[in-house]
Amino acid sequence: MKRCEIAPGHHWMVVSAPELARRARPGQFAQVRCGEGWWPLMRRPFSLARIDPARGQVGFLFRVVGDGTRWLGARQPGQVVDLIGPLGKGFPPLPPGTVWLVAGGVGVAALLPLAEQLGSRARAMLGARTHSLLAGRDELIQTGAVVEVATEDGSAGWRGQVTELVQARLQEERPAALVGCGPAGMLQELRLVAARYRIPCWISLEARLGCGVGACRGCAVPRSDGNGYLMVCSDGPVFAAGEVIPVEV
Amino acid sequence: MKRCEIAPGHHWMVVSAPELARRARPGQFAQVRCGEGWWPLMRRPFSLARIDPARGQVGFLFRVVGDGTRWLGARQPGQVVDLIGPLGKGFPPLPPGTVWLVAGGVGVAALLPLAEQLGSRARAMLGARTHSLLAGRDELIQTGAVVEVATEDGSAGWRGQVTELVQARLQEERPAALVGCGPAGMLQELRLVAARYRIPCWISLEARLGCGVGACRGCAVPRSDGNGYLMVCSDGPVFAAGEVIPVEV
Amino acid sequence: MRSEVDLSVKLGPLRLANPLLTASGCYGYGTEFGDLCPPGLFGAVVVKGTTPEPRSGNPPPRLAEVAGGLLNAIGLENPGLDGFLKLHLPRLRRYQVPVIVNIAGHRVEDYREMAARLDQVEGVDALEVNISCPNVRQGGMAFGVDPASTAAVVRAVRRVTTKPLLVKLTPNVADPVPIARAAVDEGADVLSMINTLVGMRIDVERRRPVLGNITGGLSGPAIRPVAVRMIWQVYRAVPAPIVGMGGVTSAEDALEFFLAGASAVALGTVLLRDPGAPVQVLDGIREYLVRHRFRSVGELVGLAHRNAGGGGT
Amino acid sequence: MRSEVDLSVKLGPLRLANPLLTASGCYGYGTEFGDLCPPGLFGAVVVKGTTPEPRSGNPPPRLAEVAGGLLNAIGLENPGLDGFLKLHLPRLRRYQVPVIVNIAGHRVEDYREMAARLDQVEGVDALEVNISCPNVRQGGMAFGVDPASTAAVVRAVRRVTTKPLLVKLTPNVADPVPIARAAVDEGADVLSMINTLVGMRIDVERRRPVLGNITGGLSGPAIRPVAVRMIWQVYRAVPAPIVGMGGVTSAEDALEFFLAGASAVALGTVLLRDPGAPVQVLDGIREYLVRHRFRSVGELVGLAHRNAGGGGT
Ligand SMILES: Cc1cc2nc3c(=O)[nH]c(=O)nc-3n(C[C@H](O)[C@H](O)[C@H](O)COP(=O)(O)OP(=O)(O)OC[C@H]3O[C@@H](n4cnc5c(N)ncnc54)[C@H](O)[C@@H]3O)c2cc1C
Ligand SMILES: Cc1cc2nc3c(=O)[nH]c(=O)nc-3n(C[C@H](O)[C@H](O)[C@H](O)COP(=O)(O)OP(=O)(O)OC[C@H]3O[C@@H](n4cnc5c(N)ncnc54)[C@H](O)[C@@H]3O)c2cc1C
Ligand SMILES: Cc1cc2nc3c(=O)[nH]c(=O)nc-3n(C[C@H](O)[C@H](O)[C@H](O)COP(=O)(O)O)c2cc1C
Ligand SMILES: Cc1cc2nc3c(=O)[nH]c(=O)nc-3n(C[C@H](O)[C@H](O)[C@H](O)COP(=O)(O)O)c2cc1C
Ligand code: FES
Ligand code: FES
């Protein structure tokens, strides 16, 4: 594996995993063992941020938030990472036309392979607290997508939330679909915007995972119809926005 | 710290610890943290195998037997070791005359500073399974002590147990005192020999330690008089041979 | 060498190809892990706790990590008995591995009804009566902390089925022996122990419990010493085979359980992290048997009691 | 900044300079650690369990490590009440830190006698009634698993002393609330919780229990979720201040206990490994109070209950 810190606390890690690269589809994830002993106990889920069957590689973009990611961010090139994947359902076939990819923070990771796949059909909007934390922007641009950014402090692009940027652009244009990945609050906002404009919308959710395969029922998110729960790992992580209520992890 | 493997699975580690080196006396030990997380939970005790106040250093000789010592044996030069010491009572003043130091395996660690202190009064007998495991022999010789060895497979010196060697030499000579450190079985043997020949004898014991300071009462060894227990960490680790019954750890 | 050791075990009326089971709730309905951990690896598959009606389970978060363990508050999410029989059992049966259905309810009636129905179902090899689930408001663990209510549940179930009955005990009691005895007196064939300890965790930054359900069940290595102790106690006192569980992660752990008195062990939390664990555990058990010249796992069961002197609980 | 936060706490009738106590049995008689961890660091020192007569304790090995925890089977080795008063108390008093004597016995009579004598002793600030020691054959934990016998012990002790009474509860029960209530109804001023869970470990190579006593008490991080849960339950149900313990190793852990309902916490197993822990824990608590603009530890006590919605045990 190779790893580098591409923004403060943000790492880009490339792992040689030919079988995984061959079978993976955009929106899927891998469960990565992040520690040696019994802490952390569970694996950590990360979106496949690059799927490169030709080179037999997959890439991850992750942010250090706790003990697991701290451990992972200290791995050295050449070390082996223990991962299980591809897991989850990935993105469904999207309607023809332009697709706006809306990312908050490291949420961009899940959208990179989709941008790659959509090529010129993709337009991306990327939000972060400040410009130095806009990890993944260059990778997005490399896919050929048109990229716009929003920063809360106004240090780059639109000043404010990325969902505000989306709303502003929706005054001018209508995409065929919206696809979002990021914090629960942002996705909640995006869902409302999409509903208001009646644009089909998919969101990729996070949860604290156990098994990652649908067996333990640990990663529940509430269904919007009040009818129980869906599992992030096996019913998602990508859901139609109307289907679920994003909850903070 | 510096460390090197001096025999298969046997490490010699030197740590800069001026305060400890100044205060330590032969027979004392330090409690070393051997791991980062919660495994192993407790510190590991190691005899001070070198006490060098001039250089502000102490040395340890340890054998890899489990997770804690495996971790310690993988430390790299320059890394910090977290240790507490000096602990325990160390050797009492010994009677004038020749003292025979009898070591089984890494038991030699506890005897090295004593040999240093005794100088030409010391004669050492060192036992191991086979000659390659006679760790500490060179260090013993450097103290100026006369050194004889015993190996169970006869690959060096006396063929058999070091206590047999002691018995053989006792046919010829009588030391003023016997001092032993090693496995419980060997110390048990040495106790009997010493009693038979009525030679004053001290043994340094091992036990599974908790606090290392006498607070938790975890490191009990039975008193020979049947009257309860003594604590290896605070009453010992050196005991008069008649006082306690060595038990296997 | 390998062919010399026998990994098959007798578990009361059941004969299993190897001593590893899945712990209920950690292996879903047997097919979720796919090739990562196929049902055929196990001596038997114990499915997720099943209730008469479908249950949607507890609000998230349902999982929280703690030192050496996991807290879960799934709340018996399951498609109900009908759902299980229709959706899951047919798929699981294809693997030709013994299937044990874990049943849970609010009332004695619930257990009886399910047992009566399952008695008729082909492809269900045994029932595990879960009187120890800490994550549901009524019933569940409440049955398992008292010998009388344990007896009531087991009696009701025993009357309506001739299938082998496992009864799953809770560790949240001062002494598991009277409860184990009550279960066996009423016809339990096998005791499964242990379910989870009730625990909780608080998020100090948000100043609120981490789990949606507030409390959850503690599993994983942290509870292993409690499991070993309870198996040890029950083995001495109650003449019934035991499936041990609670923090088994390695062959060494499994061996500890056999030596304490378990005839088989179940893997739970470890599967969530290492679906490859069963292979390693079986290899390790095999290696141990060969090294110490045992011919079967059965020879190990309860062996540590012989070397334990008089003392102890 | 530092001077703004108040680390002192009220613990029933006691006023402590800070919310850290020593857990009985992990800090001996207060002087063993010397400068590594002097008594003055703590709000109060709770000494090793003391019995009427000297006890030599259990045969070795007395300690065994397990995942995230420690098993101990010391067996209440202590010099007896006389020995304590003669040998240890005078030395400990020099530190001018409140002294709490942990008392344990086989019979109600034992507790009463000790309490009556200690009532007269200057320099003993409170008694902790240990009805939860799992490592002695009779008495000990047997009292603490039943509300009636708990009541009997506390009543007997309460009659003979006006000193503040802490009662130390066992986690080896299905529900600690009835026992806590019995203790408080009979006059306990403070509840200490929790003592250790009964556990064991088997040496698979030697095929025998590791501990000389076979079973031992499980302490350390492994039991923290059980401690937090029990404190949470008792805080809701019983109007008495709580000293929390069980796996506290860091400021975050201590805060978790305060938020669950503990007015103070005791450090046990962590002292064996890191005698420097109290300093770090106090610094961390102070830092948290400042960061979140609390003025005292008291403001945190039980705070997580307010943010917990309706649910839960
Ligand atoms: C399907 C999926 C895909 C993901 N993809 C990515 C990705 O590509 N890049 C990336 O950086 N992160 C991703 N995450 C989030 C990532 O899994 C968590 O950040 C990680 O598990 C945190 O582990 P930790 O041990 O460092 O933090 P912990 O110590 O476990 O937690 C620290 C903090 O992070 C929060 N947190 C913990 N787990 C999660 C979680 N599963 N999701 C969100 N927040 C969490 C906690 O609430 C806590 O406040 C993804 C999560 C899911 C479910
Ligand atoms: C006062 C004292 C001084 C010591 N000095 C030295 C020394 O100078 N050099 C050295 O190599 N060792 C010394 N030991 C032994 C050393 O402490 C143990 O080998 C070490 O604690 C094992 O840790 P581990 O995690 O590697 O093994 P573990 O995984 O804990 O145990 C592995 C095996 O080693 C045995 N063992 C565990 N703890 C001890 C122990 N305390 N004593 C003996 N055997 C044990 C166990 O029975 C087990 O079979 C000393 C012990 C004491 C009490
Ligand atoms: C996520 C999860 C779900 C569980 N669900 C059930 C269940 O439905 N029925 C049951 O009897 N036990 C259930 N358990 C308990 C396990 O079967 C097992 O008894 C316990 O976890 C101890 O074993 P372990 O430490 O190996 O996980 C569950 C445990 C976990 C971790
Ligand atoms: C070595 C040891 C000795 C103990 N002795 C006593 C005792 O004498 N009396 C008592 O009430 N509790 C005793 N305990 C229990 C502790 O006081 C404490 O309740 C328990 O260990 C949980 O806290 P911890 O996890 O911080 O250690 C002992 C614990 C240990 C580890
Ligand atoms: S993580 Fe187990 S079901 Fe999703
Ligand atoms: S290790 Fe605690 S008394 Fe010896």
Short mmCIF file of N, CA and C in Angstrom, two decimals, chain B residues 10 63 103-106 125-134 148-165 181-187 189:
data_model
loop_
_atom_site.label_atom_id
_atom_site.label_comp_id
_atom_site.label_asym_id
_atom_site.label_seq_id
_atom_site.Cartn_x
_atom_site.Cartn_y
_atom_site.Cartn_z
N HIS B 10 17.00 -14.04 23.60
CA HIS B 10 17.51 -13.35 24.78
C HIS B 10 18.03 -11.98 24.39
N ARG B 63 14.43 -12.66 28.50
CA ARG B 63 14.13 -13.72 27.57
C ARG B 63 12.69 -13.54 27.11
N ALA B 103 23.09 -19.52 38.87
CA ALA B 103 22.05 -18.97 38.01
C ALA B 103 21.49 -20.02 37.07
N GLY B 104 20.17 -20.02 36.93
CA GLY B 104 19.54 -20.85 35.91
C GLY B 104 18.96 -19.93 34.85
N GLY B 105 19.39 -20.11 33.61
CA GLY B 105 18.85 -19.29 32.52
C GLY B 105 19.02 -17.81 32.74
N VAL B 106 17.96 -17.03 32.45
CA VAL B 106 18.06 -15.58 32.63
C VAL B 106 18.14 -15.16 34.08
N MET B 125 28.23 -19.99 38.87
CA MET B 125 27.89 -21.20 38.13
C MET B 125 26.59 -20.92 37.41
N LEU B 126 26.64 -21.21 36.13
CA LEU B 126 25.58 -20.77 35.25
C LEU B 126 25.06 -21.97 34.48
N GLY B 127 23.74 -22.20 34.56
CA GLY B 127 23.19 -23.34 33.85
C GLY B 127 22.22 -22.93 32.76
N ALA B 128 22.14 -23.77 31.73
CA ALA B 128 21.16 -23.53 30.67
C ALA B 128 20.90 -24.85 29.97
N ARG B 129 19.90 -24.86 29.09
CA ARG B 129 19.58 -26.07 28.38
C ARG B 129 20.74 -26.48 27.46
N THR B 130 21.22 -25.47 26.72
CA THR B 130 22.30 -25.75 25.77
C THR B 130 23.21 -24.53 25.70
N HIS B 131 24.39 -24.71 25.11
CA HIS B 131 25.41 -23.66 25.24
C HIS B 131 24.98 -22.32 24.63
N SER B 132 24.17 -22.38 23.55
CA SER B 132 23.80 -21.11 22.91
C SER B 132 22.89 -20.27 23.79
N LEU B 133 22.30 -20.90 24.79
CA LEU B 133 21.40 -20.15 25.68
C LEU B 133 22.08 -19.65 26.94
N LEU B 134 23.38 -19.78 27.00
CA LEU B 134 24.12 -19.31 28.17
C LEU B 134 24.31 -17.80 28.11
N GLU B 148 31.79 -20.95 35.90
CA GLU B 148 31.68 -22.31 35.38
C GLU B 148 30.29 -22.49 34.82
N VAL B 149 30.15 -23.31 33.81
CA VAL B 149 28.82 -23.48 33.24
C VAL B 149 28.39 -24.94 33.25
N ALA B 150 27.07 -25.10 33.20
CA ALA B 150 26.49 -26.43 33.08
C ALA B 150 25.44 -26.37 31.99
N THR B 151 25.39 -27.38 31.13
CA THR B 151 24.33 -27.44 30.12
C THR B 151 23.68 -28.81 30.20
N GLU B 152 22.35 -28.80 30.03
CA GLU B 152 21.63 -30.06 30.15
C GLU B 152 22.04 -31.05 29.07
N ASP B 153 22.39 -30.51 27.89
CA ASP B 153 22.77 -31.41 26.81
C ASP B 153 24.28 -31.61 26.74
N GLY B 154 24.99 -31.04 27.69
CA GLY B 154 26.44 -31.23 27.73
C GLY B 154 27.20 -30.50 26.64
N SER B 155 26.53 -29.57 25.95
CA SER B 155 27.21 -28.89 24.84
C SER B 155 28.26 -27.89 25.31
N ALA B 156 28.26 -27.60 26.61
CA ALA B 156 29.34 -26.79 27.18
C ALA B 156 29.42 -27.11 28.66
N GLY B 157 30.62 -27.17 29.20
CA GLY B 157 30.84 -27.36 30.63
C GLY B 157 30.26 -28.66 31.16
N TRP B 158 29.81 -28.58 32.41
CA TRP B 158 29.22 -29.72 33.11
C TRP B 158 27.97 -30.19 32.38
N ARG B 159 27.81 -31.51 32.23
CA ARG B 159 26.59 -32.01 31.60
C ARG B 159 25.54 -32.27 32.69
N GLY B 160 24.48 -31.49 32.66
CA GLY B 160 23.42 -31.70 33.64
C GLY B 160 22.95 -30.39 34.25
N GLN B 161 22.27 -30.51 35.36
CA GLN B 161 21.73 -29.34 36.05
C GLN B 161 22.85 -28.57 36.73
N VAL B 162 22.64 -27.27 36.82
CA VAL B 162 23.65 -26.44 37.48
C VAL B 162 23.72 -26.79 38.96
N THR B 163 22.62 -27.25 39.54
CA THR B 163 22.64 -27.61 40.96
C THR B 163 23.49 -28.87 41.19
N GLU B 164 23.56 -29.72 40.18
CA GLU B 164 24.46 -30.89 40.29
C GLU B 164 25.91 -30.43 40.29
N LEU B 165 26.17 -29.45 39.43
CA LEU B 165 27.52 -28.87 39.40
C LEU B 165 27.87 -28.30 40.78
N CYS B 181 19.44 -17.70 41.57
CA CYS B 181 18.31 -17.10 40.86
C CYS B 181 18.03 -17.93 39.63
N GLY B 182 16.77 -18.29 39.44
CA GLY B 182 16.42 -19.13 38.29
C GLY B 182 15.04 -19.72 38.49
N PRO B 183 14.72 -20.77 37.74
CA PRO B 183 13.40 -21.39 37.85
C PRO B 183 13.15 -21.96 39.25
N ALA B 184 11.88 -22.06 39.60
CA ALA B 184 11.50 -22.51 40.94
C ALA B 184 12.11 -23.88 41.26
N GLY B 185 12.08 -24.79 40.30
CA GLY B 185 12.60 -26.14 40.54
C GLY B 185 14.07 -26.11 40.93
N MET B 186 14.83 -25.32 40.21
CA MET B 186 16.26 -25.21 40.49
C MET B 186 16.50 -24.59 41.87
N LEU B 187 15.71 -23.58 42.22
CA LEU B 187 15.90 -22.92 43.52
C LEU B 187 15.52 -23.87 44.65
N GLU B 189 15.85 -27.07 44.59
CA GLU B 189 17.00 -27.96 44.67
C GLU B 189 18.15 -27.31 45.45
#
